[in-house]
PDB file of C-alpha atoms in Angstrom:
ATOM      1  CA  MET A  14      -3.922 -22.293  -3.054  1.00 62.00           C
ATOM      2  CA  ASN A  15      -0.142 -22.933  -1.868  1.00 82.00           C
ATOM      3  CA  LYS A  16      -0.153 -25.398   1.191  1.00 90.00           C
ATOM      4  CA  GLU A  17       2.967 -23.844   2.586  1.00 93.00           C
ATOM      5  CA  ALA A  18       1.226 -20.542   2.922  1.00 93.00           C
ATOM      6  CA  LEU A  19      -1.841 -22.195   4.544  1.00 93.00           C
ATOM      7  CA  THR A  20       0.319 -23.891   7.000  1.00 94.00           C
ATOM      8  CA  LEU A  21       2.162 -20.692   7.720  1.00 94.00           C
ATOM      9  CA  ILE A  22      -1.044 -18.915   8.402  1.00 95.00           C
ATOM     10  CA  LYS A  23      -2.181 -21.820  10.636  1.00 95.00           C
ATOM     11  CA  GLN A  24       1.082 -21.594  12.646  1.00 96.00           C
ATOM     12  CA  VAL A  25       0.592 -17.824  13.166  1.00 95.00           C
ATOM     13  CA  ALA A  26      -3.025 -18.073  14.232  1.00 95.00           C
ATOM     14  CA  LYS A  27      -1.726 -20.576  16.719  1.00 95.00           C
ATOM     15  CA  THR A  28       1.251 -18.983  18.187  1.00 96.00           C
ATOM     16  CA  GLY A  29      -0.276 -15.329  17.926  1.00 95.00           C
ATOM     17  CA  GLU A  30       2.921 -14.015  16.069  1.00 96.00           C
ATOM     18  CA  THR A  31       2.368 -10.446  14.783  1.00 98.00           C
ATOM     19  CA  ASP A  32       4.510 -10.753  11.627  1.00 98.00           C
ATOM     20  CA  LEU A  33       3.577 -12.737   8.600  1.00 98.00           C
ATOM     21  CA  ASP A  34       5.511 -13.039   5.526  1.00 98.00           C
ATOM     22  CA  LEU A  35       3.851 -14.615   2.433  1.00 98.00           C
ATOM     23  CA  SER A  36       6.241 -13.228  -0.177  1.00 97.00           C
ATOM     24  CA  GLU A  37       7.304 -15.276  -3.141  1.00 96.00           C
ATOM     25  CA  TYR A  38       4.346 -18.008  -2.686  1.00 96.00           C
ATOM     26  CA  GLY A  39       2.892 -17.715  -6.140  1.00 95.00           C
ATOM     27  CA  LEU A  40      -0.351 -16.528  -4.628  1.00 97.00           C
ATOM     28  CA  LYS A  41      -2.993 -15.632  -7.123  1.00 96.00           C
ATOM     29  CA  LYS A  42      -5.328 -14.497  -4.415  1.00 96.00           C
ATOM     30  CA  LEU A  43      -5.000 -13.912  -0.622  1.00 97.00           C
ATOM     31  CA  PRO A  44      -6.281 -17.015   1.415  1.00 96.00           C
ATOM     32  CA  ASP A  45      -9.635 -16.378   3.353  1.00 96.00           C
ATOM     33  CA  SER A  46      -8.038 -17.806   6.357  1.00 96.00           C
ATOM     34  CA  LEU A  47      -5.498 -14.699   6.344  1.00 97.00           C
ATOM     35  CA  PHE A  48      -8.355 -12.320   7.294  1.00 97.00           C
ATOM     36  CA  GLU A  49      -8.827 -14.020  10.788  1.00 96.00           C
ATOM     37  CA  LEU A  50      -5.580 -12.720  11.876  1.00 97.00           C
ATOM     38  CA  SER A  51      -6.755  -9.465  13.183  1.00 96.00           C
ATOM     39  CA  HIS A  52      -3.919  -9.373  15.635  1.00 97.00           C
ATOM     40  CA  LEU A  53      -1.389  -9.039  12.744  1.00 98.00           C
ATOM     41  CA  LYS A  54       0.830  -5.853  12.826  1.00 98.00           C
ATOM     42  CA  CYS A  55       2.959  -6.538   9.784  1.00 99.00           C
ATOM     43  CA  LEU A  56       2.129  -8.502   6.637  1.00 99.00           C
ATOM     44  CA  SER A  57       4.381  -9.010   3.639  1.00 98.00           C
ATOM     45  CA  VAL A  58       2.623 -10.427   0.432  1.00 98.00           C
ATOM     46  CA  ASN A  59       5.126  -9.132  -2.251  1.00 98.00           C
ATOM     47  CA  ASP A  60       6.330 -10.815  -5.111  1.00 98.00           C
ATOM     48  CA  ASN A  61       3.277 -13.049  -5.741  1.00 98.00           C
ATOM     49  CA  GLN A  62       0.757 -12.887  -8.641  1.00 97.00           C
ATOM     50  CA  LEU A  63      -1.984 -10.817  -6.867  1.00 97.00           C
ATOM     51  CA  THR A  64      -4.281  -8.861  -9.212  1.00 96.00           C
ATOM     52  CA  ASP A  65      -6.467  -7.328  -6.503  1.00 94.00           C
ATOM     53  CA  LEU A  66      -6.834  -7.118  -2.652  1.00 96.00           C
ATOM     54  CA  PRO A  67     -10.036  -8.140  -1.248  1.00 96.00           C
ATOM     55  CA  ALA A  68     -12.226  -5.983   0.681  1.00 96.00           C
ATOM     56  CA  GLU A  69     -11.622  -8.333   3.767  1.00 97.00           C
ATOM     57  CA  ILE A  70      -8.302  -6.719   3.970  1.00 97.00           C
ATOM     58  CA  ALA A  71     -10.063  -4.276   6.276  1.00 97.00           C
ATOM     59  CA  GLU A  72     -10.418  -7.151   8.791  1.00 97.00           C
ATOM     60  CA  LEU A  73      -6.508  -6.883   9.532  1.00 98.00           C
ATOM     61  CA  SER A  74      -7.313  -3.761  11.651  1.00 97.00           C
ATOM     62  CA  ASN A  75      -4.054  -3.850  13.615  1.00 98.00           C
ATOM     63  CA  LEU A  76      -1.754  -3.614  10.807  1.00 98.00           C
ATOM     64  CA  ARG A  77       1.063  -1.230  10.956  1.00 99.00           C
ATOM     65  CA  ASN A  78       3.072  -2.205   8.046  1.00 99.00           C
ATOM     66  CA  LEU A  79       1.781  -3.677   4.738  1.00 99.00           C
ATOM     67  CA  ASP A  80       3.973  -4.760   1.692  1.00 99.00           C
ATOM     68  CA  ILE A  81       2.090  -5.590  -1.395  1.00 99.00           C
ATOM     69  CA  SER A  82       4.974  -4.879  -3.845  1.00 99.00           C
ATOM     70  CA  ASP A  83       5.781  -6.698  -6.725  1.00 99.00           C
ATOM     71  CA  ASN A  84       2.474  -8.036  -7.619  1.00 98.00           C
ATOM     72  CA  GLN A  85      -0.007  -7.221 -10.480  1.00 98.00           C
ATOM     73  CA  LEU A  86      -2.470  -4.955  -8.650  1.00 97.00           C
ATOM     74  CA  LEU A  87      -4.501  -2.720 -10.931  1.00 95.00           C
ATOM     75  CA  THR A  88      -6.275  -0.849  -7.902  1.00 94.00           C
ATOM     76  CA  LEU A  89      -6.312  -0.581  -4.273  1.00 96.00           C
ATOM     77  CA  PRO A  90      -9.891  -1.133  -2.603  1.00 96.00           C
ATOM     78  CA  PRO A  91     -11.466   1.606  -0.650  1.00 96.00           C
ATOM     79  CA  GLU A  92     -11.591  -0.765   2.284  1.00 97.00           C
ATOM     80  CA  LEU A  93      -7.873  -0.176   2.646  1.00 96.00           C
ATOM     81  CA  ALA A  94      -8.618   3.076   4.341  1.00 96.00           C
ATOM     82  CA  LYS A  95      -9.972   1.220   7.332  1.00 97.00           C
ATOM     83  CA  LEU A  96      -6.539   0.367   8.282  1.00 98.00           C
ATOM     84  CA  SER A  97      -6.272   3.155  10.581  1.00 96.00           C
ATOM     85  CA  HIS A  98      -3.083   2.270  12.322  1.00 98.00           C
ATOM     86  CA  LEU A  99      -1.102   1.611   9.008  1.00 98.00           C
ATOM     87  CA  GLU A 100       2.164   3.493   9.284  1.00 99.00           C
ATOM     88  CA  THR A 101       4.113   1.971   6.262  1.00 99.00           C
ATOM     89  CA  LEU A 102       2.377   0.852   2.782  1.00 99.00           C
ATOM     90  CA  TYR A 103       4.757  -0.457  -0.021  1.00 99.00           C
ATOM     91  CA  VAL A 104       2.900  -0.785  -3.325  1.00 98.00           C
ATOM     92  CA  GLU A 105       6.025  -0.399  -5.665  1.00 98.00           C
ATOM     93  CA  ASN A 106       6.113  -2.246  -9.052  1.00 99.00           C
ATOM     94  CA  ASN A 107       2.401  -2.874  -9.437  1.00 98.00           C
ATOM     95  CA  ASN A 108       0.136  -1.767 -12.214  1.00 97.00           C
ATOM     96  CA  LEU A 109      -1.808   1.066 -10.501  1.00 97.00           C
ATOM     97  CA  ALA A 110      -3.095   3.712 -12.905  1.00 94.00           C
ATOM     98  CA  MET A 111      -4.870   5.638 -10.269  1.00 93.00           C
ATOM     99  CA  LEU A 112      -5.114   6.079  -6.444  1.00 93.00           C
ATOM    100  CA  GLY A 113      -8.881   6.568  -5.019  1.00 89.00           C
ATOM    101  CA  PRO A 114      -9.386   9.491  -2.483  1.00 90.00           C
ATOM    102  CA  SER A 115      -9.923   6.928   0.118  1.00 92.00           C
ATOM    103  CA  ILE A 116      -5.908   6.826   0.559  1.00 94.00           C
ATOM    104  CA  ALA A 117      -6.232  10.012   2.200  1.00 94.00           C
ATOM    105  CA  LYS A 118      -7.987   8.419   5.425  1.00 96.00           C
ATOM    106  CA  LEU A 119      -4.839   6.423   6.308  1.00 97.00           C
ATOM    107  CA  SER A 120      -4.087   9.242   8.745  1.00 96.00           C
ATOM    108  CA  ASN A 121      -1.228   7.402  10.651  1.00 98.00           C
ATOM    109  CA  LEU A 122       0.662   6.780   7.230  1.00 98.00           C
ATOM    110  CA  ARG A 123       4.311   7.817   7.620  1.00 98.00           C
ATOM    111  CA  SER A 124       5.721   6.106   4.759  1.00 99.00           C
ATOM    112  CA  LEU A 125       4.157   5.344   1.249  1.00 98.00           C
ATOM    113  CA  ASN A 126       6.228   3.665  -1.702  1.00 99.00           C
ATOM    114  CA  LEU A 127       4.371   3.661  -5.068  1.00 98.00           C
ATOM    115  CA  ASN A 128       7.565   3.452  -7.147  1.00 98.00           C
ATOM    116  CA  GLY A 129       7.068   1.677 -10.482  1.00 98.00           C
ATOM    117  CA  ASN A 130       3.418   1.851 -11.125  1.00 98.00           C
ATOM    118  CA  LYS A 131       1.351   3.623 -13.898  1.00 98.00           C
ATOM    119  CA  LEU A 132       0.161   6.594 -11.869  1.00 97.00           C
ATOM    120  CA  ILE A 133      -0.651   9.842 -14.084  1.00 94.00           C
ATOM    121  CA  VAL A 134      -2.200  11.856 -11.453  1.00 91.00           C
ATOM    122  CA  LEU A 135      -2.459  11.851  -7.654  1.00 92.00           C
ATOM    123  CA  PRO A 136      -5.809  12.685  -5.741  1.00 91.00           C
ATOM    124  CA  ALA A 137      -5.295  16.222  -4.123  1.00 89.00           C
ATOM    125  CA  LYS A 138      -6.746  14.547  -0.921  1.00 92.00           C
ATOM    126  CA  MET A 139      -3.297  12.987  -0.247  1.00 94.00           C
ATOM    127  CA  ALA A 140      -2.664  16.500   1.403  1.00 93.00           C
ATOM    128  CA  GLN A 141      -4.380  15.061   4.410  1.00 95.00           C
ATOM    129  CA  LEU A 142      -1.799  12.582   5.049  1.00 97.00           C
ATOM    130  CA  ALA A 143      -0.188  14.868   7.767  1.00 96.00           C
ATOM    131  CA  LYS A 144       2.190  12.405   9.251  1.00 98.00           C
ATOM    132  CA  LEU A 145       3.722  11.280   5.989  1.00 98.00           C
ATOM    133  CA  LYS A 146       7.527  11.624   6.028  1.00 98.00           C
ATOM    134  CA  GLU A 147       8.566   9.458   2.966  1.00 98.00           C
ATOM    135  CA  LEU A 148       6.675   9.534  -0.475  1.00 98.00           C
ATOM    136  CA  ASP A 149       8.225   7.862  -3.392  1.00 98.00           C
ATOM    137  CA  LEU A 150       6.472   8.281  -6.470  1.00 97.00           C
ATOM    138  CA  SER A 151       9.464   7.501  -8.900  1.00 98.00           C
ATOM    139  CA  TYR A 152       9.188   5.741 -12.251  1.00 98.00           C
ATOM    140  CA  ASN A 153       5.250   6.322 -12.748  1.00 98.00           C
ATOM    141  CA  ARG A 154       3.701   8.665 -15.611  1.00 97.00           C
ATOM    142  CA  LEU A 155       3.010  11.759 -13.482  1.00 95.00           C
ATOM    143  CA  ILE A 156       2.821  14.754 -15.576  1.00 91.00           C
ATOM    144  CA  SER A 157       1.701  17.162 -12.886  1.00 87.00           C
ATOM    145  CA  MET A 158       1.110  16.914  -9.170  1.00 86.00           C
ATOM    146  CA  PRO A 159      -0.978  18.949  -6.471  1.00 85.00           C
ATOM    147  CA  PRO A 160       1.311  21.398  -4.513  1.00 85.00           C
ATOM    148  CA  GLU A 161      -0.378  20.480  -1.289  1.00 87.00           C
ATOM    149  CA  ILE A 162       1.393  17.172  -1.541  1.00 89.00           C
ATOM    150  CA  VAL A 163       4.744  18.804  -1.677  1.00 85.00           C
ATOM    151  CA  HIS A 164       3.954  21.063   1.277  1.00 88.00           C
ATOM    152  CA  LEU A 165       3.038  18.133   3.615  1.00 93.00           C
ATOM    153  CA  PRO A 166       4.203  19.163   7.164  1.00 94.00           C
ATOM    154  CA  GLN A 167       6.312  15.995   8.057  1.00 96.00           C
ATOM    155  CA  LEU A 168       7.420  15.318   4.372  1.00 96.00           C
ATOM    156  CA  ARG A 169      11.115  14.796   4.526  1.00 96.00           C
ATOM    157  CA  ASN A 170      11.961  12.543   1.548  1.00 96.00           C
ATOM    158  CA  LEU A 171      10.020  13.033  -1.810  1.00 95.00           C
ATOM    159  CA  ASP A 172      11.233  10.950  -4.708  1.00 96.00           C
ATOM    160  CA  LEU A 173       9.585  11.953  -8.083  1.00 95.00           C
ATOM    161  CA  SER A 174      12.508  10.660 -10.428  1.00 96.00           C
ATOM    162  CA  GLY A 175      11.659   8.964 -13.686  1.00 96.00           C
ATOM    163  CA  ASN A 176       8.301  11.006 -14.423  1.00 96.00           C
ATOM    164  CA  PRO A 177       7.507  13.160 -17.101  1.00 94.00           C
ATOM    165  CA  LEU A 178       6.485  16.004 -14.827  1.00 86.00           C
ATOM    166  CA  ILE A 179       5.477  19.125 -16.607  1.00 76.00           C
ATOM    167  CA  ASN A 180       4.628  21.073 -13.433  1.00 71.00           C
ATOM    168  CA  ILE A 181       3.131  21.294  -9.979  1.00 66.00           C
ATOM    169  CA  VAL A 182      -0.582  22.082 -10.301  1.00 57.00           C
ATOM    170  CA  SER A 183      -1.922  25.068  -8.241  1.00 55.00           C
ATOM    171  CA  ASN A 184      -5.537  25.853  -7.745  1.00 52.00           C
TER     172      ASN A 184
END
């Protein structure tokens, strides 16, 4: 475990700071002590070597912004859906091949970046993300897309570039 990262976590625990940046520490897993920081509002763990997010991510119940970009994530844990205050989620440049339906439970999500993954399809339940304003799905492997997502009421920016889209699926 990276000693500098552990020191930073201890410092944030002591000071009560609400933002923590653990980017570029070469982390292969998140330290257990991180999940004691339930007061955190912003967490960046981008550009590490994470292959999964543990279920304990749900302990960070006050998170508003989470950046897990530029890792090696294959899936997102269903427990992520317990982050009910989450407004911004960056998961770009990972290895996600699918999203579980639990993503739809992030009811306060305003910005979702899934650029540069391996997504082929999206769960239709994503249409429940009524507050979503920005959705970046560029450079995935999407061949079709549920039309409900395109018609999200608040959606202002939708990036589908770099996908082999054939059509928008209708039910």
